[in-house]
PDB file of C-alpha atoms in Angstrom:
ATOM      1  CA  UNK A   1      43.968  85.329 135.673  1.00 56.00           C
ATOM      2  CA  UNK A   2      43.206  88.910 136.632  1.00 60.00           C
ATOM      3  CA  UNK A   3      40.279  89.753 138.928  1.00 60.00           C
ATOM      4  CA  UNK A   4      37.416  91.329 137.179  1.00 67.00           C
ATOM      5  CA  UNK A   5      37.123  95.069 137.505  1.00 64.00           C
ATOM      6  CA  UNK A   6      34.147  95.911 139.630  1.00 63.00           C
ATOM      7  CA  UNK A   7      33.263  99.580 139.888  1.00 61.00           C
ATOM      8  CA  UNK A   8      32.822 100.810 143.497  1.00 58.00           C
ATOM      9  CA  UNK A   9      30.861 103.739 144.739  1.00 58.00           C
ATOM     10  CA  UNK A  10      32.953 106.699 145.977  1.00 55.00           C
ATOM     11  CA  UNK A  11      31.901 106.157 149.604  1.00 56.00           C
ATOM     12  CA  UNK A  12      33.146 102.594 149.616  1.00 58.00           C
ATOM     13  CA  UNK A  13      36.753 103.422 148.709  1.00 60.00           C
ATOM     14  CA  UNK A  14      39.306 103.186 151.464  1.00 66.00           C
ATOM     15  CA  UNK A  15      41.451 106.289 151.863  1.00 66.00           C
ATOM     16  CA  UNK A  16      44.851 106.068 153.479  1.00 76.00           C
ATOM     17  CA  UNK A  17      46.543 109.173 154.790  1.00 73.00           C
ATOM     18  CA  UNK A  18      50.291 109.148 155.256  1.00 73.00           C
ATOM     19  CA  UNK A  19      51.917 111.515 157.689  1.00 77.00           C
ATOM     20  CA  UNK A  20      55.601 112.326 157.210  1.00 75.00           C
ATOM     21  CA  UNK A  21      57.896 111.131 159.941  1.00 78.00           C
ATOM     22  CA  UNK A  22      60.348 113.868 160.949  1.00 76.00           C
ATOM     23  CA  UNK A  23      63.991 112.947 161.209  1.00 76.00           C
ATOM     24  CA  UNK A  24      66.073 114.432 163.951  1.00 75.00           C
ATOM     25  CA  UNK A  25      68.462 117.114 162.672  1.00 76.00           C
ATOM     26  CA  UNK A  26      71.944 115.907 161.874  1.00 72.00           C
ATOM     27  CA  UNK A  27      74.589 117.036 164.311  1.00 73.00           C
ATOM     28  CA  UNK A  28      77.824 117.855 162.552  1.00 71.00           C
ATOM     29  CA  UNK A  29      80.832 116.185 164.083  1.00 68.00           C
ATOM     30  CA  UNK A  30      83.604 118.707 164.453  1.00 70.00           C
ATOM     31  CA  UNK A  31      87.009 117.528 163.309  1.00 68.00           C
ATOM     32  CA  UNK A  32      89.856 118.442 165.617  1.00 71.00           C
ATOM     33  CA  UNK A  33      91.649 121.563 164.406  1.00 69.00           C
ATOM     34  CA  UNK A  34      95.364 121.057 164.133  1.00 67.00           C
ATOM     35  CA  UNK A  35      97.466 124.150 163.457  1.00 68.00           C
ATOM     36  CA  UNK A  36      99.770 123.570 160.506  1.00 64.00           C
ATOM     37  CA  UNK A  37     102.570 125.863 159.456  1.00 64.00           C
ATOM     38  CA  UNK A  38     102.603 126.619 155.737  1.00 61.00           C
ATOM     39  CA  UNK A  39     105.701 125.516 153.850  1.00 68.00           C
ATOM     40  CA  UNK A  40     106.297 129.026 152.558  1.00 66.00           C
ATOM     41  CA  UNK A  41     104.754 132.307 153.459  1.00 61.00           C
ATOM     42  CA  UNK A  42     102.910 133.569 150.395  1.00 62.00           C
ATOM     43  CA  UNK A  43     103.718 137.046 149.154  1.00 70.00           C
ATOM     44  CA  UNK A  44     101.237 139.765 150.067  1.00 73.00           C
ATOM     45  CA  UNK A  45     100.323 142.143 147.260  1.00 75.00           C
ATOM     46  CA  UNK A  46      98.888 145.612 147.690  1.00 78.00           C
ATOM     47  CA  UNK A  47      97.080 147.465 144.924  1.00 80.00           C
ATOM     48  CA  UNK A  48      96.168 151.143 145.024  1.00 84.00           C
ATOM     49  CA  UNK A  49      92.878 151.762 143.275  1.00 85.00           C
ATOM     50  CA  UNK A  50      92.280 154.982 141.272  1.00 88.00           C
ATOM     51  CA  UNK A  51      90.029 156.407 143.999  1.00 90.00           C
ATOM     52  CA  UNK A  52      92.798 156.043 146.592  1.00 85.00           C
ATOM     53  CA  UNK A  53      91.720 152.834 148.352  1.00 87.00           C
ATOM     54  CA  UNK A  54      94.335 150.187 149.000  1.00 84.00           C
ATOM     55  CA  UNK A  55      93.495 146.525 148.514  1.00 82.00           C
ATOM     56  CA  UNK A  56      95.854 144.044 150.108  1.00 81.00           C
ATOM     57  CA  UNK A  57      95.790 140.304 149.516  1.00 78.00           C
ATOM     58  CA  UNK A  58      97.680 137.284 148.526  1.00 72.00           C
ATOM     59  CA  UNK A  59      98.715 136.957 144.934  1.00 67.00           C
ATOM     60  CA  UNK A  60      97.023 134.049 143.254  1.00 69.00           C
ATOM     61  CA  UNK A  61      98.888 132.545 140.381  1.00 73.00           C
ATOM     62  CA  UNK A  62      96.649 131.348 137.589  1.00 74.00           C
ATOM     63  CA  UNK A  63      96.492 127.625 137.242  1.00 77.00           C
ATOM     64  CA  UNK A  64      98.238 126.364 134.188  1.00 81.00           C
ATOM     65  CA  UNK A  65      97.073 123.236 132.458  1.00 79.00           C
ATOM     66  CA  UNK A  66      99.436 120.318 132.286  1.00 80.00           C
ATOM     67  CA  UNK A  67     101.517 120.473 129.154  1.00 79.00           C
ATOM     68  CA  UNK A  68     100.281 118.077 126.517  1.00 76.00           C
ATOM     69  CA  UNK A  69     102.882 115.619 125.419  1.00 74.00           C
ATOM     70  CA  UNK A  70     103.834 116.954 122.011  1.00 71.00           C
ATOM     71  CA  UNK A  71     104.106 114.484 119.202  1.00 70.00           C
ATOM     72  CA  UNK A  72     107.626 114.219 117.929  1.00 69.00           C
ATOM     73  CA  UNK A  73     107.723 115.928 114.578  1.00 79.00           C
ATOM     74  CA  UNK A  74     108.807 113.769 111.680  1.00 83.00           C
ATOM     75  CA  UNK A  75     111.798 115.389 110.100  1.00 85.00           C
ATOM     76  CA  UNK A  76     111.781 116.211 106.416  1.00 86.00           C
ATOM     77  CA  UNK A  77     115.001 114.271 106.025  1.00 88.00           C
ATOM     78  CA  UNK A  78     113.367 111.083 107.299  1.00 90.00           C
ATOM     79  CA  UNK A  79     110.424 111.565 104.938  1.00 90.00           C
ATOM     80  CA  UNK A  80     112.739 112.209 101.994  1.00 92.00           C
ATOM     81  CA  UNK A  81     114.845 109.142 102.810  1.00 93.00           C
ATOM     82  CA  UNK A  82     111.726 106.961 103.059  1.00 93.00           C
ATOM     83  CA  UNK A  83     110.314 108.281  99.770  1.00 94.00           C
ATOM     84  CA  UNK A  84     113.691 107.903  98.092  1.00 95.00           C
ATOM     85  CA  UNK A  85     113.921 104.297  99.278  1.00 94.00           C
ATOM     86  CA  UNK A  86     110.442 103.535  97.972  1.00 95.00           C
ATOM     87  CA  UNK A  87     111.296 105.148  94.628  1.00 95.00           C
ATOM     88  CA  UNK A  88     114.565 103.233  94.421  1.00 95.00           C
ATOM     89  CA  UNK A  89     112.758  99.942  95.050  1.00 95.00           C
ATOM     90  CA  UNK A  90     110.174 100.792  92.384  1.00 95.00           C
ATOM     91  CA  UNK A  91     112.910 101.594  89.840  1.00 95.00           C
ATOM     92  CA  UNK A  92     114.793  98.386  90.681  1.00 95.00           C
ATOM     93  CA  UNK A  93     111.621  96.339  90.293  1.00 95.00           C
ATOM     94  CA  UNK A  94     110.905  97.981  86.950  1.00 95.00           C
ATOM     95  CA  UNK A  95     114.452  97.287  85.749  1.00 95.00           C
ATOM     96  CA  UNK A  96     114.148  93.638  86.772  1.00 95.00           C
ATOM     97  CA  UNK A  97     110.883  93.356  84.838  1.00 95.00           C
ATOM     98  CA  UNK A  98     112.398  95.133  81.827  1.00 96.00           C
ATOM     99  CA  UNK A  99     115.468  92.870  81.888  1.00 96.00           C
ATOM    100  CA  UNK A 100     113.279  89.774  82.105  1.00 96.00           C
ATOM    101  CA  UNK A 101     111.167  91.004  79.190  1.00 96.00           C
ATOM    102  CA  UNK A 102     114.251  91.722  77.044  1.00 96.00           C
ATOM    103  CA  UNK A 103     115.727  88.292  77.854  1.00 96.00           C
ATOM    104  CA  UNK A 104     112.456  86.562  76.940  1.00 96.00           C
ATOM    105  CA  UNK A 105     112.167  88.566  73.712  1.00 96.00           C
ATOM    106  CA  UNK A 106     115.780  87.745  72.785  1.00 97.00           C
ATOM    107  CA  UNK A 107     115.171  84.024  73.419  1.00 96.00           C
ATOM    108  CA  UNK A 108     112.011  84.148  71.277  1.00 97.00           C
ATOM    109  CA  UNK A 109     113.781  85.868  68.374  1.00 97.00           C
ATOM    110  CA  UNK A 110     116.699  83.419  68.642  1.00 97.00           C
ATOM    111  CA  UNK A 111     114.301  80.481  68.445  1.00 97.00           C
ATOM    112  CA  UNK A 112     112.599  82.011  65.415  1.00 96.00           C
ATOM    113  CA  UNK A 113     115.978  82.411  63.667  1.00 96.00           C
ATOM    114  CA  UNK A 114     116.961  78.829  64.483  1.00 96.00           C
ATOM    115  CA  UNK A 115     113.590  77.576  63.240  1.00 96.00           C
ATOM    116  CA  UNK A 116     113.983  79.529  59.988  1.00 95.00           C
ATOM    117  CA  UNK A 117     117.540  78.181  59.545  1.00 94.00           C
ATOM    118  CA  UNK A 118     116.374  74.607  60.101  1.00 94.00           C
ATOM    119  CA  UNK A 119     113.469  74.955  57.681  1.00 94.00           C
ATOM    120  CA  UNK A 120     115.543  76.749  55.039  1.00 93.00           C
ATOM    121  CA  UNK A 121     118.448  74.309  55.502  1.00 91.00           C
ATOM    122  CA  UNK A 122     116.072  71.384  55.175  1.00 90.00           C
ATOM    123  CA  UNK A 123     114.636  72.841  51.976  1.00 88.00           C
ATOM    124  CA  UNK A 124     118.131  73.277  50.566  1.00 87.00           C
ATOM    125  CA  UNK A 125     119.069  69.711  51.547  1.00 85.00           C
ATOM    126  CA  UNK A 126     115.966  68.381  49.842  1.00 85.00           C
ATOM    127  CA  UNK A 127     116.848  70.324  46.696  1.00 81.00           C
ATOM    128  CA  UNK A 128     120.406  69.020  46.661  1.00 81.00           C
ATOM    129  CA  UNK A 129     119.764  65.382  47.488  1.00 80.00           C
ATOM    130  CA  UNK A 130     116.579  64.772  45.587  1.00 76.00           C
ATOM    131  CA  UNK A 131     116.723  62.856  42.302  1.00 64.00           C
ATOM    132  CA  UNK A 132     113.989  64.922  40.720  1.00 59.00           C
ATOM    133  CA  UNK A 133     116.152  68.049  40.883  1.00 47.00           C
ATOM    134  CA  UNK A 134     118.273  66.765  37.980  1.00 51.00           C
ATOM    135  CA  UNK A 135     115.318  66.180  35.688  1.00 55.00           C
ATOM    136  CA  UNK A 136     114.223  69.759  35.500  1.00 57.00           C
ATOM    137  CA  UNK A 137     116.389  72.805  35.540  1.00 56.00           C
ATOM    138  CA  UNK A 138     119.806  73.545  34.154  1.00 61.00           C
ATOM    139  CA  UNK A 139     122.486  70.884  34.158  1.00 60.00           C
ATOM    140  CA  UNK A 140     126.063  72.036  34.212  1.00 59.00           C
ATOM    141  CA  UNK A 141     128.871  69.540  33.863  1.00 58.00           C
ATOM    142  CA  UNK A 142     132.122  71.398  33.593  1.00 61.00           C
ATOM    143  CA  UNK A 143     134.353  68.359  32.882  1.00 60.00           C
ATOM    144  CA  UNK A 144     132.421  67.495  29.784  1.00 57.00           C
ATOM    145  CA  UNK A 145     131.662  71.130  29.064  1.00 57.00           C
ATOM    146  CA  UNK A 146     128.052  70.380  28.420  1.00 52.00           C
ATOM    147  CA  UNK A 147     125.674  73.249  29.037  1.00 54.00           C
ATOM    148  CA  UNK A 148     122.220  72.308  27.941  1.00 54.00           C
ATOM    149  CA  UNK A 149     120.600  75.659  28.324  1.00 56.00           C
ATOM    150  CA  UNK A 150     122.693  77.549  25.881  1.00 53.00           C
ATOM    151  CA  UNK A 151     123.396  74.484  23.753  1.00 54.00           C
ATOM    152  CA  UNK A 152     127.174  74.641  23.917  1.00 52.00           C
ATOM    153  CA  UNK A 153     128.776  71.323  23.084  1.00 52.00           C
ATOM    154  CA  UNK A 154     132.398  70.469  23.093  1.00 52.00           C
TER     155      UNK A 154
END
């Protein structure tokens, strides 16, 4: 792809010499001079130096940078109102959670009481209506005045 490199003797090398080509000098084109009156005549200032010389010239006012648009300061009142609102919302949320927890706990305790009443009431009903309850235990019949335990007979 590439031609092979063949070394040449120094006399066989071709030498090219380039001479610079001079360009003609540029001729400035003079713009037409139009006299313009200044809008205001600047004030001339004279300064007396300590050695007695007087220097007269125009006063140059220092250039001032453009004022940077200042950020509007956030007032402390606005910050306090925002923080107060956030705190109020947090307290309200906490109260809602606390109220929900108390309501759930109350419902749970109520269900436990009802369950205990049903179980205890069922146990009492079984004791009253069972036929085995009369076989053991104390029998009291007031009409006949029979008390088996203490053996009182009428």
